Amino acid sequence: MASIAVNDSDGFNVTLYCEVCSLPLEYCEFTSTAKKCREWLETTQSQLVPIIYNTKAVEAAMSNLSATAQEKATKAQASASKRAEKEELKAEREAVKKASSRVVLKRVERTKRKHVIVITGLEFFGLDLKRIAKDFGKKFACGASVIKSSSGQDEIVLQGDLSGDIMRYIGEKYPDVPINNIDQVEDKKKRKGYEGAV
């Protein structure tokens, strides 16, 4: 395996990292995103492609293999490409799911003047709900907890009427959550009506 390092202005070796898989360049060929990594490397660091992907040495080694070993190598290469395609499809599905996911800030009335905010849908964006609840509790100086709803979905419950502030804070603090995907809903309790008896 070739060790890839470039000397900087002070004479120190600097390890180069791939922007696709975030690994050092010499490990890109072993990831599921090897094809994308190679394309990125060809566009940004084209002089390093022959060093990392030494195709002449691979072809020479393949020609020295027996017929059964060549078949195994081609099967392994085919299964690696299938795996890479599956990973790409999975990433695309997750991106579509993430883009269509909605975060709902529901304002629920507890008593006449008391309210709680119930936040659902943040888990679809890969966020840790317990950490976010703790963060909200510190930021807004209120009680915050993660509970399971009746449908089995985790949700954050905040004490107080803070829905507008929470929406702005989510937009600032968590850029993975698009502000257009946040909905505010109000849920009022039904009160018993007084019938006028005269």
Tab-separated table of C-alpha atoms in Angstrom:
chain	number	residue	atom	x	y	z
A	1	MET	CA	0.000	0.000	0.000
A	2	ALA	CA	1.378	3.382	-0.951
A	3	SER	CA	1.665	5.961	1.782
A	4	ILE	CA	0.482	9.282	0.416
A	5	ALA	CA	1.884	12.425	2.012
A	6	VAL	CA	2.789	15.835	0.652
A	7	ASN	CA	5.445	18.142	2.061
A	8	ASP	CA	4.117	21.521	3.154
A	9	SER	CA	6.052	24.813	3.161
A	10	ASP	CA	7.796	23.958	6.456
A	11	GLY	CA	9.006	20.577	5.194
A	12	PHE	CA	6.547	18.485	7.232
A	13	ASN	CA	4.596	15.602	5.736
A	14	VAL	CA	0.876	16.287	5.480
A	15	THR	CA	-1.492	13.347	5.078
A	16	LEU	CA	-4.154	13.921	2.426
A	17	TYR	CA	-7.736	12.914	3.180
A	18	CYS	CA	-10.535	12.092	0.774
A	19	GLU	CA	-13.477	14.501	0.776
A	20	VAL	CA	-15.906	11.704	-0.096
A	21	CYS	CA	-15.161	9.079	2.569
A	22	SER	CA	-12.966	11.229	4.906
A	23	LEU	CA	-10.267	8.530	5.075
A	24	PRO	CA	-6.626	8.850	4.005
A	25	LEU	CA	-6.337	8.462	0.226
A	26	GLU	CA	-4.669	5.058	0.388
A	27	TYR	CA	-7.738	3.548	2.109
A	28	CYS	CA	-10.341	4.810	-0.385
A	29	GLU	CA	-10.172	1.663	-2.509
A	30	PHE	CA	-11.444	-0.438	0.413
A	31	THR	CA	-14.616	1.580	1.089
A	32	SER	CA	-18.060	1.183	-0.407
A	33	THR	CA	-17.652	4.585	-2.075
A	34	ALA	CA	-14.467	3.643	-3.960
A	35	LYS	CA	-15.888	4.699	-7.329
A	36	LYS	CA	-16.865	8.172	-6.083
A	37	CYS	CA	-13.533	8.501	-4.277
A	38	ARG	CA	-11.634	7.747	-7.479
A	39	GLU	CA	-13.712	10.264	-9.456
A	40	TRP	CA	-13.024	12.918	-6.817
A	41	LEU	CA	-9.309	12.103	-6.842
A	42	GLU	CA	-9.154	12.320	-10.653
A	43	THR	CA	-10.692	15.793	-10.601
A	44	THR	CA	-8.720	17.247	-7.670
A	45	GLN	CA	-5.406	15.359	-7.426
A	46	SER	CA	-4.954	13.735	-10.839
A	47	GLN	CA	-1.197	13.283	-10.335
A	48	LEU	CA	-1.860	10.869	-7.427
A	49	VAL	CA	-4.203	8.519	-9.326
A	50	PRO	CA	-1.410	6.352	-10.836
A	51	ILE	CA	0.243	6.071	-7.424
A	52	ILE	CA	-2.851	4.976	-5.528
A	53	TYR	CA	-4.640	3.007	-8.262
A	54	ASN	CA	-1.648	1.247	-9.809
A	55	THR	CA	-3.561	-0.467	-12.609
A	56	LYS	CA	-0.434	-1.770	-14.382
A	57	ALA	CA	0.670	-3.712	-11.312
A	58	VAL	CA	-2.844	-5.095	-10.817
A	59	GLU	CA	-3.076	-6.219	-14.446
A	60	ALA	CA	0.363	-7.851	-14.245
A	61	ALA	CA	-0.615	-9.711	-11.081
A	62	MET	CA	-3.926	-10.814	-12.637
A	63	SER	CA	-2.153	-12.250	-15.685
A	64	ASN	CA	0.032	-14.430	-13.422
A	65	LEU	CA	-2.971	-15.946	-11.614
A	66	SER	CA	-4.439	-19.307	-12.457
A	67	ALA	CA	-7.831	-19.546	-14.172
A	68	THR	CA	-9.702	-20.346	-10.937
A	69	ALA	CA	-8.000	-17.490	-9.098
A	70	GLN	CA	-8.914	-15.120	-11.943
A	71	GLU	CA	-12.545	-16.247	-11.743
A	72	LYS	CA	-12.548	-15.646	-7.987
A	73	ALA	CA	-11.027	-12.204	-8.490
A	74	THR	CA	-13.635	-11.225	-11.094
A	75	LYS	CA	-16.432	-12.527	-8.838
A	76	ALA	CA	-15.037	-10.519	-5.931
A	77	GLN	CA	-14.839	-7.438	-8.134
A	78	ALA	CA	-18.431	-7.946	-9.310
A	79	SER	CA	-19.728	-8.390	-5.757
A	80	ALA	CA	-17.836	-5.246	-4.667
A	81	SER	CA	-19.465	-3.254	-7.450
A	82	LYS	CA	-22.917	-4.633	-6.510
A	83	ARG	CA	-22.271	-3.668	-2.886
A	84	ALA	CA	-21.262	-0.158	-3.967
A	85	GLU	CA	-24.445	0.180	-6.050
A	86	LYS	CA	-26.561	-0.942	-3.086
A	87	GLU	CA	-24.830	1.597	-0.840
A	88	GLU	CA	-25.500	4.361	-3.372
A	89	LEU	CA	-29.189	3.403	-3.628
A	90	LYS	CA	-29.461	3.287	0.154
A	91	ALA	CA	-27.891	6.745	0.447
A	92	GLU	CA	-30.310	8.100	-2.180
A	93	ARG	CA	-33.321	6.609	-0.350
A	94	GLU	CA	-32.157	8.105	2.940
A	95	ALA	CA	-31.691	11.515	1.286
A	96	VAL	CA	-35.219	11.389	-0.146
A	97	LYS	CA	-36.642	10.289	3.218
A	98	LYS	CA	-34.743	13.041	4.996
A	99	ALA	CA	-35.955	15.680	2.511
A	100	SER	CA	-39.588	14.619	2.910
A	101	SER	CA	-39.504	14.280	6.721
A	102	ARG	CA	-41.414	16.859	8.746
A	103	VAL	CA	-40.674	18.219	12.211
A	104	VAL	CA	-43.852	19.105	14.099
A	105	LEU	CA	-43.925	21.586	16.988
A	106	LYS	CA	-47.278	20.996	18.657
A	107	ARG	CA	-48.460	23.465	21.301
A	108	VAL	CA	-50.630	21.553	23.755
A	109	GLU	CA	-52.707	23.288	26.416
A	110	ARG	CA	-52.443	21.630	29.840
A	111	THR	CA	-54.574	23.991	31.907
A	112	LYS	CA	-56.002	27.418	31.195
A	113	ARG	CA	-52.640	29.180	31.099
A	114	LYS	CA	-50.111	26.350	31.024
A	115	HIS	CA	-48.742	24.929	27.793
A	116	VAL	CA	-46.237	22.313	26.682
A	117	ILE	CA	-44.509	21.999	23.331
A	118	VAL	CA	-44.294	18.489	21.853
A	119	ILE	CA	-41.599	18.104	19.170
A	120	THR	CA	-41.721	15.090	16.847
A	121	GLY	CA	-39.745	14.155	13.736
A	122	LEU	CA	-36.208	15.220	14.712
A	123	GLU	CA	-34.969	11.614	14.816
A	124	PHE	CA	-35.314	11.350	11.001
A	125	PHE	CA	-32.458	13.840	10.649
A	126	GLY	CA	-30.025	11.670	12.622
A	127	LEU	CA	-30.137	13.783	15.785
A	128	ASP	CA	-29.878	12.439	19.338
A	129	LEU	CA	-33.154	13.383	21.030
A	130	LYS	CA	-31.857	13.137	24.605
A	131	ARG	CA	-28.983	15.480	23.832
A	132	ILE	CA	-31.313	17.916	22.065
A	133	ALA	CA	-33.793	17.846	24.972
A	134	LYS	CA	-30.982	18.655	27.383
A	135	ASP	CA	-29.829	21.447	25.078
A	136	PHE	CA	-33.366	22.917	24.908
A	137	GLY	CA	-33.691	22.721	28.699
A	138	LYS	CA	-30.471	24.683	29.157
A	139	LYS	CA	-31.209	27.245	26.440
A	140	PHE	CA	-34.791	28.031	27.430
A	141	ALA	CA	-34.501	27.317	31.191
A	142	CYS	CA	-37.442	24.932	31.161
A	143	GLY	CA	-38.215	21.294	31.798
A	144	ALA	CA	-37.430	19.090	28.807
A	145	SER	CA	-37.734	15.334	28.436
A	146	VAL	CA	-37.920	12.591	25.832
A	147	ILE	CA	-40.964	10.347	26.044
A	148	LYS	CA	-42.596	7.676	23.908
A	149	SER	CA	-45.881	8.704	22.367
A	150	SER	CA	-48.906	6.435	22.162
A	151	SER	CA	-47.842	5.534	18.607
A	152	GLY	CA	-44.422	4.400	19.885
A	153	GLN	CA	-42.522	7.342	18.397
A	154	ASP	CA	-40.038	9.284	20.534
A	155	GLU	CA	-40.896	12.921	21.117
A	156	ILE	CA	-39.463	15.831	23.095
A	157	VAL	CA	-41.762	17.580	25.569
A	158	LEU	CA	-40.861	21.109	26.695
A	159	GLN	CA	-42.691	22.982	29.430
A	160	GLY	CA	-43.764	26.480	28.441
A	161	ASP	CA	-45.062	28.333	25.413
A	162	LEU	CA	-41.859	28.544	23.356
A	163	SER	CA	-42.800	27.305	19.886
A	164	GLY	CA	-41.573	30.362	17.937
A	165	ASP	CA	-38.292	30.505	19.855
A	166	ILE	CA	-37.736	26.770	19.410
A	167	MET	CA	-38.336	26.999	15.672
A	168	ARG	CA	-35.721	29.761	15.304
A	169	TYR	CA	-33.271	27.909	17.561
A	170	ILE	CA	-33.584	24.675	15.562
A	171	GLY	CA	-32.908	26.643	12.363
A	172	GLU	CA	-29.763	28.209	13.846
A	173	LYS	CA	-28.316	25.320	15.855
A	174	TYR	CA	-29.172	22.342	13.622
A	175	PRO	CA	-28.565	23.190	9.940
A	176	ASP	CA	-29.371	19.598	8.898
A	177	VAL	CA	-33.038	20.338	9.602
A	178	PRO	CA	-34.462	22.581	6.844
A	179	ILE	CA	-36.588	25.376	8.271
A	180	ASN	CA	-39.195	24.672	5.554
A	181	ASN	CA	-39.726	21.181	7.025
A	182	ILE	CA	-40.826	22.526	10.431
A	183	ASP	CA	-44.559	22.845	11.083
A	184	GLN	CA	-46.233	24.553	14.037
A	185	VAL	CA	-49.530	23.082	15.205
A	186	GLU	CA	-51.808	24.141	18.050
A	187	ASP	CA	-53.781	21.534	19.963
A	188	LYS	CA	-56.432	22.912	22.324
A	189	LYS	CA	-58.382	20.938	24.860
A	190	LYS	CA	-62.105	20.825	24.351
A	191	ARG	CA	-63.826	22.703	27.121
A	192	LYS	CA	-67.206	21.925	28.447
A	193	GLY	CA	-69.654	24.545	27.277
A	194	TYR	CA	-71.999	26.250	29.710
A	195	GLU	CA	-75.557	25.990	28.695
A	196	GLY	CA	-77.605	29.011	29.597
A	197	ALA	CA	-80.548	27.878	31.699
A	198	VAL	CA	-83.189	30.533	32.013
